[in-house]
XYZ file of C-alpha atoms in Angstrom:
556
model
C 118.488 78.870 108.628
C 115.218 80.832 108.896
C 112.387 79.323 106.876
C 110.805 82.941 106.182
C 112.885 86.133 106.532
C 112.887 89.778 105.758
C 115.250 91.385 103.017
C 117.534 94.076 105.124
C 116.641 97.201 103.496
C 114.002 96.921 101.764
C 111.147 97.946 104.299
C 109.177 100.759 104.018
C 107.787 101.676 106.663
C 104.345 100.161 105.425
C 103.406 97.718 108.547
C 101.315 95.809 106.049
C 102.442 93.023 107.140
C 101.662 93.602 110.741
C 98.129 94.324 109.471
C 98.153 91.055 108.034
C 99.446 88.709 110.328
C 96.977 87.248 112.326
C 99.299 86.651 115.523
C 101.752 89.686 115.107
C 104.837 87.442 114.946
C 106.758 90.292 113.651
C 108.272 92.894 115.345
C 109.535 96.849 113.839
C 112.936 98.191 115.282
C 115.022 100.496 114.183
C 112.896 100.812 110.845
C 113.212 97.214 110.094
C 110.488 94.869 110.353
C 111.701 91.378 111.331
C 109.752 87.680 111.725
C 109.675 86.766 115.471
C 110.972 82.684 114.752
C 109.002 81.267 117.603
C 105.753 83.297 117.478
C 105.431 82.521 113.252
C 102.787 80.321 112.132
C 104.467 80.196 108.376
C 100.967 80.699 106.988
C 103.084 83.526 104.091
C 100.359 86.460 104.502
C 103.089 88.773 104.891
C 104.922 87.692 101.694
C 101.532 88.276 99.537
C 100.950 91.138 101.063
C 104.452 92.624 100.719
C 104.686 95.859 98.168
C 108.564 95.893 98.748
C 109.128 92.647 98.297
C 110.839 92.272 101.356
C 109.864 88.890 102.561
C 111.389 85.960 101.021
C 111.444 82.019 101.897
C 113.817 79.931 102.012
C 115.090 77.910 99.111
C 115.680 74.133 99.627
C 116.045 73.485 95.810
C 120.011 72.990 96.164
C 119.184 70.409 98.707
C 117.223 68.379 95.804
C 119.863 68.470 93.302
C 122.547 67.651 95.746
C 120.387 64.354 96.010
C 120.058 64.104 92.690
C 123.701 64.602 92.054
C 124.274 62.359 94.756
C 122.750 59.329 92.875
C 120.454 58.317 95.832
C 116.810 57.506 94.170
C 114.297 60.654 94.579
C 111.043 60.187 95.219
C 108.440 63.112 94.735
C 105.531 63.235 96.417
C 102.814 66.234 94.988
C 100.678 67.820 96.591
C 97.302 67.407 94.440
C 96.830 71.129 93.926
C 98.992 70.771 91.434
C 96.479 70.529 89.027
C 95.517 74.290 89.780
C 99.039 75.396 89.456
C 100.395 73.760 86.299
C 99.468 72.708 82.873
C 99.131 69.321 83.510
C 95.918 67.351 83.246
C 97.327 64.485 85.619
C 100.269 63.317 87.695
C 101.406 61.572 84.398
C 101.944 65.132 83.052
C 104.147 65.947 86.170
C 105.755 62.926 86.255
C 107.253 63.392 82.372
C 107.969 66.611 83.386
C 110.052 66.242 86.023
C 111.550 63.040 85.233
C 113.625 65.161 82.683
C 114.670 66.985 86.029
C 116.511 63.956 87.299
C 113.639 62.621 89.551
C 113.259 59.028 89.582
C 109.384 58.748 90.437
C 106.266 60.876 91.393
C 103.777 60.319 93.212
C 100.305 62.070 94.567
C 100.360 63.089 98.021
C 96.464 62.385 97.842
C 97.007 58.543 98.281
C 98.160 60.006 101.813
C 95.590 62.012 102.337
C 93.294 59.038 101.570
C 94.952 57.152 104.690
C 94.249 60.375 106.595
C 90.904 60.736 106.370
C 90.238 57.247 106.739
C 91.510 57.594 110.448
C 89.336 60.790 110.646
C 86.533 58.317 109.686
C 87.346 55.667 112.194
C 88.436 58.032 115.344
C 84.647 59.506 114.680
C 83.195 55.849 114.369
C 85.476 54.403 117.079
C 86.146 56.717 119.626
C 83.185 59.433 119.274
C 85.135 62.457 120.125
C 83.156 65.401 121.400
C 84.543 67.568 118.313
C 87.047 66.631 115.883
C 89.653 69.251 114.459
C 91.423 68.074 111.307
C 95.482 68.054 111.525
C 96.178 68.290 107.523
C 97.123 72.242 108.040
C 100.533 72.453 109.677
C 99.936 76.363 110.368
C 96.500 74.828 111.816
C 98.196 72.811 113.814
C 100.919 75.248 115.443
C 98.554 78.062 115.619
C 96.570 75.500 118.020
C 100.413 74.869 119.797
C 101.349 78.152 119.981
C 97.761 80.213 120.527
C 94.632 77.890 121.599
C 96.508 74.871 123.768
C 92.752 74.400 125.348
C 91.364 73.104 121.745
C 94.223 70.873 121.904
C 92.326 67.500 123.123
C 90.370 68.179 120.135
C 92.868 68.054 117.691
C 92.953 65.172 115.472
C 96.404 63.132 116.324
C 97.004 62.139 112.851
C 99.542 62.181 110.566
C 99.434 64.918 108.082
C 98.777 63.296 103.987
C 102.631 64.406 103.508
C 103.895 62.458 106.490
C 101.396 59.635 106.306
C 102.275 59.131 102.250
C 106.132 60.228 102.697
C 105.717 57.017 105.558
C 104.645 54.993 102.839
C 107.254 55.356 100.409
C 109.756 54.670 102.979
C 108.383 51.677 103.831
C 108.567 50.455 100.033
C 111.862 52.064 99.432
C 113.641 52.559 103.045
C 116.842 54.379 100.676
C 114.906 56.317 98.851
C 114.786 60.033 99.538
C 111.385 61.973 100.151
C 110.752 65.112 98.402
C 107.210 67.016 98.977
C 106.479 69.920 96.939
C 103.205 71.922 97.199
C 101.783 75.276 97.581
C 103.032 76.123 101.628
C 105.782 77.326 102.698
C 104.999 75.684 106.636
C 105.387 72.268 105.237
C 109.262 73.190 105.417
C 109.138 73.496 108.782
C 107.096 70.418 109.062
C 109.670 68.126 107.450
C 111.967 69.569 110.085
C 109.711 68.032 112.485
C 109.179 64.612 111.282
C 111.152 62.270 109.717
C 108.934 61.013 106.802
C 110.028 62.984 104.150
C 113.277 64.778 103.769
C 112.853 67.944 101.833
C 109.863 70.298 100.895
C 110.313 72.680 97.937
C 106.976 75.008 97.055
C 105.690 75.267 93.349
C 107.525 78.678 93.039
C 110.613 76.187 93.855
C 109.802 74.102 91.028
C 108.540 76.608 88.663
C 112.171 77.965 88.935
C 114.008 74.898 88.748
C 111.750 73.904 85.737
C 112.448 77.373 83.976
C 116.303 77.157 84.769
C 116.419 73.249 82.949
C 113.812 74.813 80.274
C 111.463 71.970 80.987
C 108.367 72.217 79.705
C 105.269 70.517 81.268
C 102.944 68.983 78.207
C 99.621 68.193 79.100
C 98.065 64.354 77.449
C 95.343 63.103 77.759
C 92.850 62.666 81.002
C 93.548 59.760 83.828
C 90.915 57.565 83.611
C 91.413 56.633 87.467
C 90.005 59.288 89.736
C 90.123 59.403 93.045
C 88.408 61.496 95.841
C 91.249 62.027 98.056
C 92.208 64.410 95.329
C 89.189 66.904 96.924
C 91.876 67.776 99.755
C 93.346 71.022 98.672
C 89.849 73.074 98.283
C 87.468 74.274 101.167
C 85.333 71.656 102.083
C 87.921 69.172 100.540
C 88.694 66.711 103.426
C 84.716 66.192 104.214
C 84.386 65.943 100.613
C 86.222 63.007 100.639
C 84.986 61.065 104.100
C 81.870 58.843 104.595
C 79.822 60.935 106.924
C 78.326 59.585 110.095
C 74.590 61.506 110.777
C 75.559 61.988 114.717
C 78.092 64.563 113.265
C 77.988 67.878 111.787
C 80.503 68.614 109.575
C 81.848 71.603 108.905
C 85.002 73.615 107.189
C 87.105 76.755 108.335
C 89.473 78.662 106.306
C 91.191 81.223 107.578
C 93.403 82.211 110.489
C 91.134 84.852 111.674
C 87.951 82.245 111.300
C 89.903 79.504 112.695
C 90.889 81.183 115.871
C 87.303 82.246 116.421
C 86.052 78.581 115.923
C 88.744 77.014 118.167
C 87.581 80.098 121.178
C 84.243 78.018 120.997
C 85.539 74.697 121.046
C 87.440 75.879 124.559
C 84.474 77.036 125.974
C 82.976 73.927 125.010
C 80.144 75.668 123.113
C 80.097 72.775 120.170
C 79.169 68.942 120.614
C 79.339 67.022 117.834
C 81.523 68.531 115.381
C 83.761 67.280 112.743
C 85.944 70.467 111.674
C 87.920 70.501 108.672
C 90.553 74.134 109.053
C 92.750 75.626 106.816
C 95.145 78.281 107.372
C 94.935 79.973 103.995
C 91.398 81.652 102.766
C 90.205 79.092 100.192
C 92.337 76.482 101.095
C 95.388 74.746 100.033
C 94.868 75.709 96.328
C 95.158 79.514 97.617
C 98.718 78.853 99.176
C 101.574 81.736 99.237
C 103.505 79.560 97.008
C 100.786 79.117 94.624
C 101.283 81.381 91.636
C 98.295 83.486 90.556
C 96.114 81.429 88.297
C 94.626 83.819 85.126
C 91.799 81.947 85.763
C 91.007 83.313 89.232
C 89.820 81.477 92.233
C 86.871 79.618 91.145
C 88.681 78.061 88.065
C 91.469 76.828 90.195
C 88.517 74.964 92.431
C 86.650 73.836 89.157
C 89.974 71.886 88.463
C 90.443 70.114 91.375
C 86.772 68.766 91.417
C 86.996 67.952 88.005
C 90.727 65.867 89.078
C 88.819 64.227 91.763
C 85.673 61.402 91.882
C 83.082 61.530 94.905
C 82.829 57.630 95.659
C 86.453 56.041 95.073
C 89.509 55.726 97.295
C 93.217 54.867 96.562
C 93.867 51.340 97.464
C 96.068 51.536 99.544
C 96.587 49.692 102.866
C 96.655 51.682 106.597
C 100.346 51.972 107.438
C 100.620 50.326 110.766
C 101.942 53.729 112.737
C 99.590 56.713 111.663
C 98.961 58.421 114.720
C 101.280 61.531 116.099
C 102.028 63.156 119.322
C 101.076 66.930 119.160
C 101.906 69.094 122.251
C 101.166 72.549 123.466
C 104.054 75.143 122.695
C 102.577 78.036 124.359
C 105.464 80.243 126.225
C 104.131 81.828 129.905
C 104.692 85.479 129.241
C 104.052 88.217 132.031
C 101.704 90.467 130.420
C 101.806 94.522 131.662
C 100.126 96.109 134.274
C 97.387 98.899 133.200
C 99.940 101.441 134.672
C 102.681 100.391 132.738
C 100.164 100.565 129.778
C 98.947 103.985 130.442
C 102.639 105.026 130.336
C 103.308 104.138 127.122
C 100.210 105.311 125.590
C 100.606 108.308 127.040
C 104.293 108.360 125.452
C 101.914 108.017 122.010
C 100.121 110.962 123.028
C 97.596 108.998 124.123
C 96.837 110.955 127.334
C 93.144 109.669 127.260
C 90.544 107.141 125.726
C 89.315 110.032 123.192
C 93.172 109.685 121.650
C 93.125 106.205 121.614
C 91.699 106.482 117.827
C 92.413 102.450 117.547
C 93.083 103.116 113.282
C 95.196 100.380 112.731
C 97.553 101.958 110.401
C 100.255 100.631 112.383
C 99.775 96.968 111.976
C 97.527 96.473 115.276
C 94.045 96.589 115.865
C 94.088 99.035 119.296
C 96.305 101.290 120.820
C 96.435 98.977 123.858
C 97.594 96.393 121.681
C 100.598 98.733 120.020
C 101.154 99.695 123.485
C 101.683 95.723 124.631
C 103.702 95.433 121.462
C 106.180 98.285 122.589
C 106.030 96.867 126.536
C 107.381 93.792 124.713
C 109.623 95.344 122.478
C 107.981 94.177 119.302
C 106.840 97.655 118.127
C 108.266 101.177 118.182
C 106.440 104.347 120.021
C 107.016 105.754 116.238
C 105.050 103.342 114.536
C 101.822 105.311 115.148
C 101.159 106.810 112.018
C 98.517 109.954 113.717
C 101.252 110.256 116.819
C 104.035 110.832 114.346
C 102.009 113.247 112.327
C 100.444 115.579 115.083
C 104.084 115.839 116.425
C 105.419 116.688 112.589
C 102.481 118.887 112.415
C 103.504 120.658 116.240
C 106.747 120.851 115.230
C 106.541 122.389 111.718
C 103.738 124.902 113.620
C 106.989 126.013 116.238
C 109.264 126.651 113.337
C 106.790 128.757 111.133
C 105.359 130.737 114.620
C 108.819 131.343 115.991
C 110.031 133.114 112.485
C 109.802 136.811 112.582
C 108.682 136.595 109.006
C 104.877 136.498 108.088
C 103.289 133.404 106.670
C 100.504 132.383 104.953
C 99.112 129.379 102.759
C 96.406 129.361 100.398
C 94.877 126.527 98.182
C 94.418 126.625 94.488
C 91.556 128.918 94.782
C 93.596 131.432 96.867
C 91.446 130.445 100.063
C 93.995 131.040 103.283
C 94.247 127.818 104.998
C 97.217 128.464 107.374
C 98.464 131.552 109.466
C 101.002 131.887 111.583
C 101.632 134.437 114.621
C 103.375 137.017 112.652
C 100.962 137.081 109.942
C 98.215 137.919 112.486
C 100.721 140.697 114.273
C 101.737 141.844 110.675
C 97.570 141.769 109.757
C 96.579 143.106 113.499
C 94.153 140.447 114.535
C 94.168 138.658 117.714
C 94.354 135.380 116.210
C 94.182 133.311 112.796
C 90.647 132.453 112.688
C 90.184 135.709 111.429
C 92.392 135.231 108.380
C 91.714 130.889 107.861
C 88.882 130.875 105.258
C 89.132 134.016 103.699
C 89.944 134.616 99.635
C 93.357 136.305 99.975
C 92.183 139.461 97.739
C 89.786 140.725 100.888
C 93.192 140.898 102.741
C 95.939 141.646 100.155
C 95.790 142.999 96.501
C 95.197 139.147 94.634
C 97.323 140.325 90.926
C 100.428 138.581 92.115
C 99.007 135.801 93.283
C 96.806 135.287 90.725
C 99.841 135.635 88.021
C 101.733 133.372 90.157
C 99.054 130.457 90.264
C 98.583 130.817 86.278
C 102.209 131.235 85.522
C 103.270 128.469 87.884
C 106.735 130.957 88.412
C 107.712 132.319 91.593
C 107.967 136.097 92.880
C 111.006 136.743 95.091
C 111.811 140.205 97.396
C 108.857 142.344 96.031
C 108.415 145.458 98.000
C 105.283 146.920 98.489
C 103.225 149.418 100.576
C 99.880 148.610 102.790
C 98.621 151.779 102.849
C 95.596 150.343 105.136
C 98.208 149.457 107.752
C 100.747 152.063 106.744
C 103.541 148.873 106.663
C 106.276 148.272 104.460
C 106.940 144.340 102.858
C 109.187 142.759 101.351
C 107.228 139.877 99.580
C 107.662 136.482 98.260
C 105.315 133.957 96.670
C 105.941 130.773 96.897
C 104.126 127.776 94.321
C 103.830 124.293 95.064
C 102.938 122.440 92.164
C 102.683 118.947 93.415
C 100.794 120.376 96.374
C 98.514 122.766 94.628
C 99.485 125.118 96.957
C 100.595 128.583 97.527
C 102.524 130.298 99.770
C 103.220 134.215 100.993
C 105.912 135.179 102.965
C 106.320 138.477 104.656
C 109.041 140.600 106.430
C 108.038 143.905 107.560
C 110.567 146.341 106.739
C 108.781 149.113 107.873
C 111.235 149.863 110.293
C 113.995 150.028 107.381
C 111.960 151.973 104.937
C 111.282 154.759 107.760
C 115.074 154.990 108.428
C 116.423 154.890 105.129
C 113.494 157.702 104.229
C 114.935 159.621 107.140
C 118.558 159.448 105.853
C 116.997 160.625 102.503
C 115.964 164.029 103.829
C 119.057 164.299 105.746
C 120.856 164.159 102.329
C 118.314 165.857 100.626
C 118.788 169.094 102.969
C 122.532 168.389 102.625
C 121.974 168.839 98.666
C 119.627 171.864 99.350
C 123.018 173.623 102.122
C 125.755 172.215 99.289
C 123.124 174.699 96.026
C 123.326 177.336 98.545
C 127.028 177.159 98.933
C 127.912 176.850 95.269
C 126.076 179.835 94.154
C 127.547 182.150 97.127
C 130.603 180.555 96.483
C 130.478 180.938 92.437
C 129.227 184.530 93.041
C 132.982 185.040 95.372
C 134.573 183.072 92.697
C 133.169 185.323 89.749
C 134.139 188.628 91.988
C 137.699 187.418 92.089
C 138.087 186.084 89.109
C 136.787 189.062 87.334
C 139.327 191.308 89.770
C 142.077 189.026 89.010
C 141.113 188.081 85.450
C 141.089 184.331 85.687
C 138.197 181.891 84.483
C 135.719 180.313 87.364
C 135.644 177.008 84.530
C 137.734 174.560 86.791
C 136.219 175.675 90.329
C 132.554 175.021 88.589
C 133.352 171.782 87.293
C 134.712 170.619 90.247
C 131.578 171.781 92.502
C 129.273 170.237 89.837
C 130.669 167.630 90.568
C 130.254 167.196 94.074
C 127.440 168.109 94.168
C 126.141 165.209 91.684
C 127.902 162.654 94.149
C 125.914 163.917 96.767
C 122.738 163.495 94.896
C 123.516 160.103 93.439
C 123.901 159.323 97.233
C 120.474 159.934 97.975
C 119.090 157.478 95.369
């Protein structure tokens, strides 16, 4: 079961997380982001940095009570950020606390990190390494694997505190089952990989398990023990804690980005006489992606763990016999594209040349060369880029409005035209729309109905008017877009209609004008007979009248 996943669904279309992974271990397809397993450091960014919540990790916490329910004896060991995460003012505190959860001890994963950086201390007295890298950071560790196999040699081949302390317990209690919980979500991929502990929940993990039991944790009083293997989780931690040899500089380096850059030197074998403490996550352990957000900000969190931990004392606690680890290089030979193939696909971008190759980032990678190798690969979509997708909207929104017969025209709030299209300038006769972009749309067109249409916010629909200027019939609509604070005219010329239907007016007009004629001669015949036969004319007059009316009403 994946470690860290995506939520089907829920993606926007965002690539935030692309922008914030430092190796692009995800790839986009179909409108779906999804983690690329093998390529994944598990350093979280992309579940902080998630505004769909879309990302999730997975939960072991069923795993712990099955133990539990299982009777076997739990052990806990916690990570010593702790004390930046919960209310507790010592492992006491945690232990009472979870105790009531079923678990049979805890313990501080700082007495392991004391055995840890002992070894640091005694590879850098004993064996004098050119540059030592610390191996506490499990993302550290496989972004070295995965990314940077020539820092490898320099890579401290040490036990991590987890696996050195989860050792330790087993030795004391060989039945006893190993649970780590901390702030990472890598360490569950670590316990995977070793078989010194045998689950890792995060501190969201027990936050919920604590809120489902309604187990509070109550602080008491201050340990009087402290011990400086505590430093561990904050930048600077791990050299906090060593004795320091003068023939070595010692330095830390948080950060994936920072990290990466550091371990490029080491390769090129730029530093001599280094010891390097890294960290994955930007402030260290106590900044983890399981770590809630402490109201206290950053700087608190790091005030408690110095205040938790002692500059001159050690746990006492004897060097397991087996501390050392084999670490190998898990970098896959991939065949990377030619510069033809490249140019193909940027030029499927639109980018037909370096001057389009606008390298903005907005869809997750930092060139267009490196989108392009992402779609070579299949990681990426040609539609993730975010200016490609929006000069072809804009292209094809400009065909449908310039192949319409009808004339268009937008304006802005202030009834400035910002966009033309063809039949506007036919309609307007100029050669092209620079001659209408700009312009206040009274200097072209009478402004009242715009103007009553911006302050009314109401549409005006099939108004017919007359350009006397360009002796052109309309039929006009205006258009308001409110969320847009924009407005929009369109057009049709009905010239063409209004000429006809005036020429069928005169033809029924002079048809009226031949029908008068015909009903007076007609009345005068009418009145001759009638007055030599003696009948009335009342009937024939009415019904002529009334023909005559039907014609007229025709001609309305």
């Amino acid at each position: 079961m994946d470690i860290l996943k995506f939520k089907d669904a829920n993606c926007k279309n965002c690539y935030k997380c692309i922008r914030e992974c430092p190796v692009k271990a995800i790839e986009f397809k179909k409108g779906q982001a999804q983690i690329i397993r093998d390529d994944c450091l598990l350093c979280g960014r992309c579940v902080l940095v998630c505004p769909q919540n879309a990302k999730e990790s997975r939960s072991d916490l069923g795993q712990v009570k099955a133990l539990l329910k299982s009777g076997r004896r739990v052990i806990v060991s916690m990570a010593p950020s702790f004390i930046a995460e919960f209310p507790a003012h010592s492992i006491a505190d945690m232990r009472a606390a979870l105790q009531k959860l079923g678990v049979h001890e805890v313990e501080e994963t700082a007495i392991g990190a004391s055995i840890v950086k002992k070894e640091y201390e005694r590879i850098l007295q004993e064996e004098a390494p050119k540059v030592l890298i610390s191996s506490c950071c499990h993302s550290v560790v496989k972004l070295i694997q995965d990314y940077h196999a020539d820092a490898l040699p320099y890579l401290a081949k040490v036990l991590t505190p987890m696996q050195a302390h989860g050792r330790l317990i087993k030795e004391k209690e060989p039945e006893a089952a190993v649970v780590f919980i901390g702030p990472c979500i890598s360490k569950k991929q670590e316990v995977e990989e070793s078989d010194c502990v045998d689950v890792a929940l995060t501190f969201e993990e027990l936050h919920q398990w604590l809120e489902e039991e309604q187990v509070e944790i109550s602080s008491g009083a201050q340990e009087d023990e402290k011990f400086r293997a505590r430093y561990f989780p904050i930048t600077g931690g791990i050299i906090d804690s060593m004795d320091q040899q003068e023939s070595y500089r010692y330095v830390s380096v948080d950060g994936i980005e920072e990290c990466r850059e550091v371990l490029e030197q080491v390769a090129e074998g730029n530093l001599d006489g280094y010891f390097i403490e890294m960290s994955a996550c930007s402030g260290s352990c106590i900044h983890g992606p399981a770590m809630r957000r402490h109201a206290g900000g950053k700087l608190a969190a790091r005030a408690k763990v110095q205040a938790y931990g002692t500059d001159d004392k050690d746990y006492p606690v004897a060097q397991p016999a087996q501390i050392a680890r084999d670490i190998k290089a898990e970098i896959q030979s991939v065949s990377m594209p030619g510069e033809k193939e490249i140019k193909r696909i940027l030029e499927k971008m639109g980018k037909a040349n370096p001057e389009k190759e606008l390298n903005c980032g907005a869809c997750g990678y930092p060139t267009c060369r490196d989108k392009a190798i992402a779609v070579y690969f299949g990681k990426a979509d040609i539609e993730m880029c975010l200016p490609y997708m929006r000069d072809r909207a804009e292209s094809l929104s400009d065909q449908i409005i310039n192949s319409t017969p009808n004339a268009i025209m937008a304006m802005d709030s202030h009834l400035i035209v910002q966009q033309v299209n063809q039949a506007a300038c036919e309609l307007f006769e100029v050669e092209d729309s620079s001659a209408l972009k700009g312009r206040y749309i009274g200097e072209i067109l009478p402004a009242t109905d715009f103007v009553r249409v911006l302050d009314e916010k109401q549409d005006m629909v099939d108004v017919k008017m007359y350009f006397a200027k360009y002796d052109k019939y309309v039929q006009k609509s205006i258009i308001y877009d409110d969320e847009n604070g924009i407005l929009v005219v369109v057009m049709q010329d009905i010239t063409k209609q209004q000429e006809e239907a005036e020429r069928l007016g005169a033809i029924k007009y002079e048809t009226v004008k031949v029908a008068d004629k015909v009903i007076e001669k007609q009345m005068r015949i009418v009145q001759e007979i009638a007055s030599l036969l003696g009948e009335t004319t009342a009937e024939t007059k009415i019904a002529l009248t009334k023909l005559k009316s039907a014609i007229l009403e025709e001609t309305k």
